[in-house]
mmCIF file of C-alpha atoms in Angstrom:
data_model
loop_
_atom_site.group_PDB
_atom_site.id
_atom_site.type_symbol
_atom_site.label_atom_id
_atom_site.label_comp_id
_atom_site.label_asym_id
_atom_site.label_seq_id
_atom_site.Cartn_x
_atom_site.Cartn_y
_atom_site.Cartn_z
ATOM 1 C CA UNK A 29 -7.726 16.221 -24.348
ATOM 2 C CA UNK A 30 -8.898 12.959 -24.969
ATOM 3 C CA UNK A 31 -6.664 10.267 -23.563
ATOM 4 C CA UNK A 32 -7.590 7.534 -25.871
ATOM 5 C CA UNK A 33 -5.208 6.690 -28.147
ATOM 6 C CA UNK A 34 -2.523 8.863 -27.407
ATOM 7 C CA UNK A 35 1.293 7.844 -26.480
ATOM 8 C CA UNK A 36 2.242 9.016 -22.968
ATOM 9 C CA UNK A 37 5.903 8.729 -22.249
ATOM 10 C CA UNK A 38 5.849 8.279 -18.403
ATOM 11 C CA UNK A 39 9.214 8.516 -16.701
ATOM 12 C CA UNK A 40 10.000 6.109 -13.260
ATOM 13 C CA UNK A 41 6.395 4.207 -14.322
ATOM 14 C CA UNK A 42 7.003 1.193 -13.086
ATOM 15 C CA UNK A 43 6.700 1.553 -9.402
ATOM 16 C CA UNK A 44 4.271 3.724 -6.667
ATOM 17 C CA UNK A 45 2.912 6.765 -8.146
ATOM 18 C CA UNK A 46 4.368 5.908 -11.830
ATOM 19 C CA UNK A 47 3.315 2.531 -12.266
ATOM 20 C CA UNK A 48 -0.066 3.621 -10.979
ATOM 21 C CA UNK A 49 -0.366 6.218 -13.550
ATOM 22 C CA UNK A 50 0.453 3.889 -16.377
ATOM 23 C CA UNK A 51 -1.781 1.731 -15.010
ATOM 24 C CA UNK A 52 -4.466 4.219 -15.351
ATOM 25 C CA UNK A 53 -3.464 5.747 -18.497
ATOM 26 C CA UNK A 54 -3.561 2.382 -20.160
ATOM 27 C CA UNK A 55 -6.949 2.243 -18.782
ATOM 28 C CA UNK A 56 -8.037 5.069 -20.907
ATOM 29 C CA UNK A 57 -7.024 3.846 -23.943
ATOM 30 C CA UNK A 58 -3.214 5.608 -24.395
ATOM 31 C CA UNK A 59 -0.624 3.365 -25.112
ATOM 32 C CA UNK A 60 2.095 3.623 -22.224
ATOM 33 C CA UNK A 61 6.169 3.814 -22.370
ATOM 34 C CA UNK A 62 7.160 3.143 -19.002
ATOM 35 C CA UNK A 63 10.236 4.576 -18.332
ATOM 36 C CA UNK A 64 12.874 3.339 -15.511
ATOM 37 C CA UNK A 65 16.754 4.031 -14.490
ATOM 38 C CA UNK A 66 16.933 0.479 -12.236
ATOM 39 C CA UNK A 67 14.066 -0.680 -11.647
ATOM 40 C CA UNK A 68 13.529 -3.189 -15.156
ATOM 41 C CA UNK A 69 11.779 -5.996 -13.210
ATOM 42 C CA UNK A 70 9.512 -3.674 -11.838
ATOM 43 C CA UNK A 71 8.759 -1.960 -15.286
ATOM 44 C CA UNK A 72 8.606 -5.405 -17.324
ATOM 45 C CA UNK A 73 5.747 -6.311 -14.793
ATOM 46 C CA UNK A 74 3.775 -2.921 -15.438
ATOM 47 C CA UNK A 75 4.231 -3.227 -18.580
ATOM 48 C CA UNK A 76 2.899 -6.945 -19.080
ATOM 49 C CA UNK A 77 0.071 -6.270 -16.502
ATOM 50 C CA UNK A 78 -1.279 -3.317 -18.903
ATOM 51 C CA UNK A 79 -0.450 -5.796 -21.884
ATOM 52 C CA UNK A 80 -2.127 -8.834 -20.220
ATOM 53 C CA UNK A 81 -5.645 -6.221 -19.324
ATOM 54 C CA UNK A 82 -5.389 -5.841 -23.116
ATOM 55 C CA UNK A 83 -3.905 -2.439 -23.568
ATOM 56 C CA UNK A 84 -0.731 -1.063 -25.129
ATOM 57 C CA UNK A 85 2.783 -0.470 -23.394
ATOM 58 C CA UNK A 86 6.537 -1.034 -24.044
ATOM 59 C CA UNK A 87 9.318 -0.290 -21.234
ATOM 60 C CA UNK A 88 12.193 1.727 -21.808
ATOM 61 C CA UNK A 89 15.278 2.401 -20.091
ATOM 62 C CA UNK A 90 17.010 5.682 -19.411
ATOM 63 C CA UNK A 91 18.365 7.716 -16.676
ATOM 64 C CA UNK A 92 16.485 10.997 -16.818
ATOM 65 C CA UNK A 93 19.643 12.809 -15.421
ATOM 66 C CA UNK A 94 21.714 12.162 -18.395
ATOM 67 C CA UNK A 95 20.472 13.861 -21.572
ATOM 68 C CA UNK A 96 21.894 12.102 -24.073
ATOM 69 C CA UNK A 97 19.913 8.685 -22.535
ATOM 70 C CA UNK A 98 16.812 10.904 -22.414
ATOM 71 C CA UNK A 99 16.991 11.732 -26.159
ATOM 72 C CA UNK A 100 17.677 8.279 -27.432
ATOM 73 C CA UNK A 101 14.684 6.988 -25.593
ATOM 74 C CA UNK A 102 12.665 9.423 -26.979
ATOM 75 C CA UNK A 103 13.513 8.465 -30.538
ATOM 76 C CA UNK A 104 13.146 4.619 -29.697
ATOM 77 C CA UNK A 105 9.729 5.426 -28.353
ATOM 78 C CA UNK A 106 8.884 7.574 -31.475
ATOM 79 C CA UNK A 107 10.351 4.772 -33.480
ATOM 80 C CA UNK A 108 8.104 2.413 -32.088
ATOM 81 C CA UNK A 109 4.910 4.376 -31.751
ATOM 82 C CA UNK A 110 4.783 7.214 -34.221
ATOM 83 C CA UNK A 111 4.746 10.086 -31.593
ATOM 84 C CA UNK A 112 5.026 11.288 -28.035
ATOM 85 C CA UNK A 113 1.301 13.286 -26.894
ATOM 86 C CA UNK A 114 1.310 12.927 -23.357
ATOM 87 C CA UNK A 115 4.643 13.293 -20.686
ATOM 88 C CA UNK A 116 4.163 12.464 -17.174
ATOM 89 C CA UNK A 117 7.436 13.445 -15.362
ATOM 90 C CA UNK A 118 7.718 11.372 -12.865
ATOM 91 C CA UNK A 119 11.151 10.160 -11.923
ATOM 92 C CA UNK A 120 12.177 11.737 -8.751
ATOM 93 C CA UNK A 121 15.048 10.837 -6.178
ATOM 94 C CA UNK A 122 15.721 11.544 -2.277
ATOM 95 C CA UNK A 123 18.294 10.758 0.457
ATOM 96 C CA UNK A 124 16.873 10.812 4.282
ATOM 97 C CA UNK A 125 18.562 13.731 5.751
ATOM 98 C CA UNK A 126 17.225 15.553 9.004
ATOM 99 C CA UNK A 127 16.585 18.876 8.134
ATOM 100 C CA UNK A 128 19.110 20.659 10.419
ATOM 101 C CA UNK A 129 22.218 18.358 9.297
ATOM 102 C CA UNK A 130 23.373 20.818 7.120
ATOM 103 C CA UNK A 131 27.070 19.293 6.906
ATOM 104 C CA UNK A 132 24.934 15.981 5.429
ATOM 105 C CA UNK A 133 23.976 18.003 2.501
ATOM 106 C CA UNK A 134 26.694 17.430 0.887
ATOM 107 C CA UNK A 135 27.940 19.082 -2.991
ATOM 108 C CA UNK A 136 27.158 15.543 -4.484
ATOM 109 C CA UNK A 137 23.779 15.251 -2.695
ATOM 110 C CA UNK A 138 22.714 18.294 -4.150
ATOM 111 C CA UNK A 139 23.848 17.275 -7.744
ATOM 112 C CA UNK A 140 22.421 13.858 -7.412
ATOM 113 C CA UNK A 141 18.849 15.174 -6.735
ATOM 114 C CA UNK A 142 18.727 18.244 -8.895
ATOM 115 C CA UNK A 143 20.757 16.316 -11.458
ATOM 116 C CA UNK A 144 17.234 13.676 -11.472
ATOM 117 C CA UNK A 145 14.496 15.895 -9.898
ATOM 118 C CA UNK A 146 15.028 19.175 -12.267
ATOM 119 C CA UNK A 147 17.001 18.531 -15.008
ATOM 120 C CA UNK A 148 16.214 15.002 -15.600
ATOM 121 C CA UNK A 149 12.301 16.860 -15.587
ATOM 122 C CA UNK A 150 13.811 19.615 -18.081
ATOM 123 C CA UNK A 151 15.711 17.284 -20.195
ATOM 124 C CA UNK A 152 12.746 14.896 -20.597
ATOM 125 C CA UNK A 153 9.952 17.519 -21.668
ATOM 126 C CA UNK A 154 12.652 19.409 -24.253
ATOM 127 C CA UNK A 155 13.492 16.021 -26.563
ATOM 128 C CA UNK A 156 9.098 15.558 -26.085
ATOM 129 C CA UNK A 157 8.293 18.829 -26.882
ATOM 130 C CA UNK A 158 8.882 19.021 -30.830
ATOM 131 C CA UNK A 159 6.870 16.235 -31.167
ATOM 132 C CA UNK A 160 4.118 17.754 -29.380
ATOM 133 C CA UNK A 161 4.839 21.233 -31.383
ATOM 134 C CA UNK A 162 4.381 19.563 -34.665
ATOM 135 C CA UNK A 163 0.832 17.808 -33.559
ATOM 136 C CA UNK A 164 0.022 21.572 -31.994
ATOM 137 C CA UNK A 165 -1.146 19.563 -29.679
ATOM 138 C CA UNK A 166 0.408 18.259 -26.086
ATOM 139 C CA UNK A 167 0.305 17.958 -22.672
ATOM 140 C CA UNK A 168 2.997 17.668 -19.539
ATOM 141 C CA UNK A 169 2.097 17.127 -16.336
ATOM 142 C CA UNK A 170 5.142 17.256 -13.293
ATOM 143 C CA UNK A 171 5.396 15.828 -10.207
ATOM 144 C CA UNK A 172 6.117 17.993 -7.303
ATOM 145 C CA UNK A 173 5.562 17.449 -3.407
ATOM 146 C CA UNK A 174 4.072 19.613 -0.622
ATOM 147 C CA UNK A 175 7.875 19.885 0.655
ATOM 148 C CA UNK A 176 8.447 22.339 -2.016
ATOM 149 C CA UNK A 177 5.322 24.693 -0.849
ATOM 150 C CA UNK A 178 6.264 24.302 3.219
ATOM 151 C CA UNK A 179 10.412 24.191 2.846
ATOM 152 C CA UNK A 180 10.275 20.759 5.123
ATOM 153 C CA UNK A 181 10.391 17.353 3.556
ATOM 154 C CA UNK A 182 12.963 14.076 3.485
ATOM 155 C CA UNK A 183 15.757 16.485 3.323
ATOM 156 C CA UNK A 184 16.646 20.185 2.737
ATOM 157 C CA UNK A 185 18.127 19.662 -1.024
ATOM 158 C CA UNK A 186 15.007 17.675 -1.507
ATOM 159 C CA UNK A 187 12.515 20.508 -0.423
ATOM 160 C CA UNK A 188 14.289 22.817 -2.642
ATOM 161 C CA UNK A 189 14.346 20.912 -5.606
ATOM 162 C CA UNK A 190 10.790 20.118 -5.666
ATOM 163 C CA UNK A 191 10.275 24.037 -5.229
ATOM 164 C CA UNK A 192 12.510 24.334 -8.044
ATOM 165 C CA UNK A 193 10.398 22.099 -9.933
ATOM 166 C CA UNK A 194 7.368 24.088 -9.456
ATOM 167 C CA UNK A 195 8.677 26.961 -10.869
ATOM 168 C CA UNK A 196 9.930 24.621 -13.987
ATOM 169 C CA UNK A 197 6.104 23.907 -14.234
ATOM 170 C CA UNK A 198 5.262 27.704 -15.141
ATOM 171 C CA UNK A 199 8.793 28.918 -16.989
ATOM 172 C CA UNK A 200 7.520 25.662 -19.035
ATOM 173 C CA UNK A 201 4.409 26.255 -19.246
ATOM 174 C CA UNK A 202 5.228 29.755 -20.519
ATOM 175 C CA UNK A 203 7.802 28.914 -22.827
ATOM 176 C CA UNK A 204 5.778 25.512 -24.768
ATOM 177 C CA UNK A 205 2.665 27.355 -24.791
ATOM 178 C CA UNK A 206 0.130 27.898 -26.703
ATOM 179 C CA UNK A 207 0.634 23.883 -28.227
ATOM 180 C CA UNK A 208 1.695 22.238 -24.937
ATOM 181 C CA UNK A 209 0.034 22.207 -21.593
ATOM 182 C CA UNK A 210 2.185 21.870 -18.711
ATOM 183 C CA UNK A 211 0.820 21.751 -15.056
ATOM 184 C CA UNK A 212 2.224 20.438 -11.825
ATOM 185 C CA UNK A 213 0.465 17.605 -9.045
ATOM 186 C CA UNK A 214 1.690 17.998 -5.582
ATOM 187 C CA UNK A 215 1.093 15.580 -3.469
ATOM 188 C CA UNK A 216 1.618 15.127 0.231
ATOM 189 C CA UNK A 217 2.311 11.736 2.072
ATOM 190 C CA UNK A 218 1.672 9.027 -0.126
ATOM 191 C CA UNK A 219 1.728 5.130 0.443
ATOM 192 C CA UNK A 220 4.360 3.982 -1.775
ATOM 193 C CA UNK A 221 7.663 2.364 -0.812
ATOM 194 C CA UNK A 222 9.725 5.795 0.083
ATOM 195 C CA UNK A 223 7.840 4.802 3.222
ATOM 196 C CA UNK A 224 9.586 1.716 3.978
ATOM 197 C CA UNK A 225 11.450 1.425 7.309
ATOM 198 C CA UNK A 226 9.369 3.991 8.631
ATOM 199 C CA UNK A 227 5.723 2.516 8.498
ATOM 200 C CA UNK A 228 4.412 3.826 11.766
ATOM 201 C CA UNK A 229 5.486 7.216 11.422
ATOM 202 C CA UNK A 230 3.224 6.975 7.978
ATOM 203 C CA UNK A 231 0.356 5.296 10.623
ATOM 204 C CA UNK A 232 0.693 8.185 12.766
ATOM 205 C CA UNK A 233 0.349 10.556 10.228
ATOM 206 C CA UNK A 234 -3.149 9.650 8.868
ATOM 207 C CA UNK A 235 -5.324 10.833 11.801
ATOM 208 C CA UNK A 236 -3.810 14.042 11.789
ATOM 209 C CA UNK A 237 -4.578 14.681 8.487
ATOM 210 C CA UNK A 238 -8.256 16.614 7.731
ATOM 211 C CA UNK A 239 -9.494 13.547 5.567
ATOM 212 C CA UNK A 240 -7.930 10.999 7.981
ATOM 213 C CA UNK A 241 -6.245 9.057 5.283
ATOM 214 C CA UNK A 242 -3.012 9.299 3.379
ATOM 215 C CA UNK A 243 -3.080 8.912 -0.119
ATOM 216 C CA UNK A 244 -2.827 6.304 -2.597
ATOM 217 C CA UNK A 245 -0.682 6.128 -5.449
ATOM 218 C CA UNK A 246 -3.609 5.716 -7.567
ATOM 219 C CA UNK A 247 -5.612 9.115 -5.766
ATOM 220 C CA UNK A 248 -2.255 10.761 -8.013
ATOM 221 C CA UNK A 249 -2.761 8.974 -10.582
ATOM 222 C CA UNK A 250 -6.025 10.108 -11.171
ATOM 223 C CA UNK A 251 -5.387 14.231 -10.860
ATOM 224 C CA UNK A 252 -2.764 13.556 -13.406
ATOM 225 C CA UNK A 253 -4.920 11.953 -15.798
ATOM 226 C CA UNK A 254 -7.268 14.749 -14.745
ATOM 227 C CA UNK A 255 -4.823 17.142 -15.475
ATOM 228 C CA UNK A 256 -3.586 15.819 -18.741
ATOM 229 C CA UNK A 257 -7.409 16.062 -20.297
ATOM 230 C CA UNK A 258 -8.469 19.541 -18.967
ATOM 231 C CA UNK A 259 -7.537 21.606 -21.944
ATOM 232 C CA UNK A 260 -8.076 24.646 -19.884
ATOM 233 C CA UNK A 261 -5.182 24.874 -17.646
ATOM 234 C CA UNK A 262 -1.744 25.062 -18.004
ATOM 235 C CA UNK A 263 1.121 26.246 -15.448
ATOM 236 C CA UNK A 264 -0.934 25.548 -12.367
ATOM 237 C CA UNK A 265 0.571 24.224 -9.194
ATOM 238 C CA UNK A 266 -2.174 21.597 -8.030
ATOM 239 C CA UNK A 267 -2.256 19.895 -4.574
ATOM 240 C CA UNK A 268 -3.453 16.655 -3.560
ATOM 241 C CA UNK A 269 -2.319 15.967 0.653
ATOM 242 C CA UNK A 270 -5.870 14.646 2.161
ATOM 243 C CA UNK A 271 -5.594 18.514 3.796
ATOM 244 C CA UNK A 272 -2.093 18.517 4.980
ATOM 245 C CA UNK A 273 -1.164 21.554 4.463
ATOM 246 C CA UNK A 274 -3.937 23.035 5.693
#
């Protein structure tokens, strides 16, 4: 599909990963809605940053979790722009839990991330998907994380609801097809600010990786653009770690 002038909705796109893929969406030629929960300053600068380089955006605020906030910013942003072609589901949560503190993992930590991480994911791509349906024509992309392939990650409800968003990807992809596309990027570490506080354990990482480098928000961005053109694919589970995994 060709990215140029098409409306991609992309939810948490104001900061790390997000922001970079708005950033390089805008740089195709879509016009960006740049979805956030808290972070407005952050999305008012991504948005005037795409503006400034002389492309198209508006930021819009919703928390993913709750559907009724979800559907309303859907119809503001098909207000404004006509349409919704492109979804980038981005928003995702976590709480710092070691693995093995199972009494940590609390009922509300659970509800909190799956609330965000799965159903915010869900809720986001149903109120898109008519739109799509009456172009016959769409495309989804999720975010998931190499700590739903290996079970180990910033906590254990975290791990499982990124494995529970993989398996979103393909009940989706099954159930929107054949009009909408919906794949999945995985990525592994990545330098963005769920790093913060822990800087050197992100330093020590790289030169155990195979490509000696962690990735960049904007290495993402790029497989999800990738992934949003290739009209080819759909329900695939793609990952992006520099090799760590392997």
């Amino acid at each position: 599909m060709e990215l140029m002038n098409k409306v991609a909705l992309v939810t948490g796109g104001g900061t790390g990963i997000g922001k970079a893929t708005s950033m390089a969406l805008a740089k195709r030629g879509a016009t960006v809605i740049v979805n956030y929960s808290r972070s407005r300053v952050d999305a008012n600068e991504t948005v005037k940053r795409i503006n400034d380089e002389g492309g198209r955006a508006a930021a819009i605020q919703a928390d993913v979790s709750r559907d009724e906030e979800v559907r309303a910013m859907v119809q503001t942003a098909v207000q404004q722009f006509g349409t919704i072609d492109l979804l980038v589901n981005n928003a995702s949560i976590t709480k710092h839990i070691q693995m093995d503190d199972l009494e940590s993992a609390t009922e509300e930590v659970w509800d909190e991330l799956f609330d965000v991480n799965v159903k915010g994911m869900f809720f986001t791509a149903r109120a898109v998907a008519p739109y799509m349906k009456k172009k016959k024509q769409g495309a989804i992309v999720n975010l998931g994380s190499i700590a739903g392939q290996t079970g180990v990650g910033s906590s254990l409800p975290y791990a499982v609801s990124k494995a529970a968003v993989h398996g979103l990807t393909k009940s989706l992809a099954k159930a929107l097809a054949p009009d909408i596309r919906v794949n999945c990027i995985v990525p592994g570490a990545v330098a963005t600010r769920w790093w913060e506080g822990r800087e050197e354990q992100m330093r020590q990482l790289a030169p155990r990786l195979l490509l000696k480098r962690i990735s960049t928000p904007e290495d993402i961005a790029s497989m999800i653009c990738a992934a949003l053109e290739q009209e080819a694919m759909t329900g695939q589970i793609i990952t992006v770690d520099s090799g760590q995994t392997l």
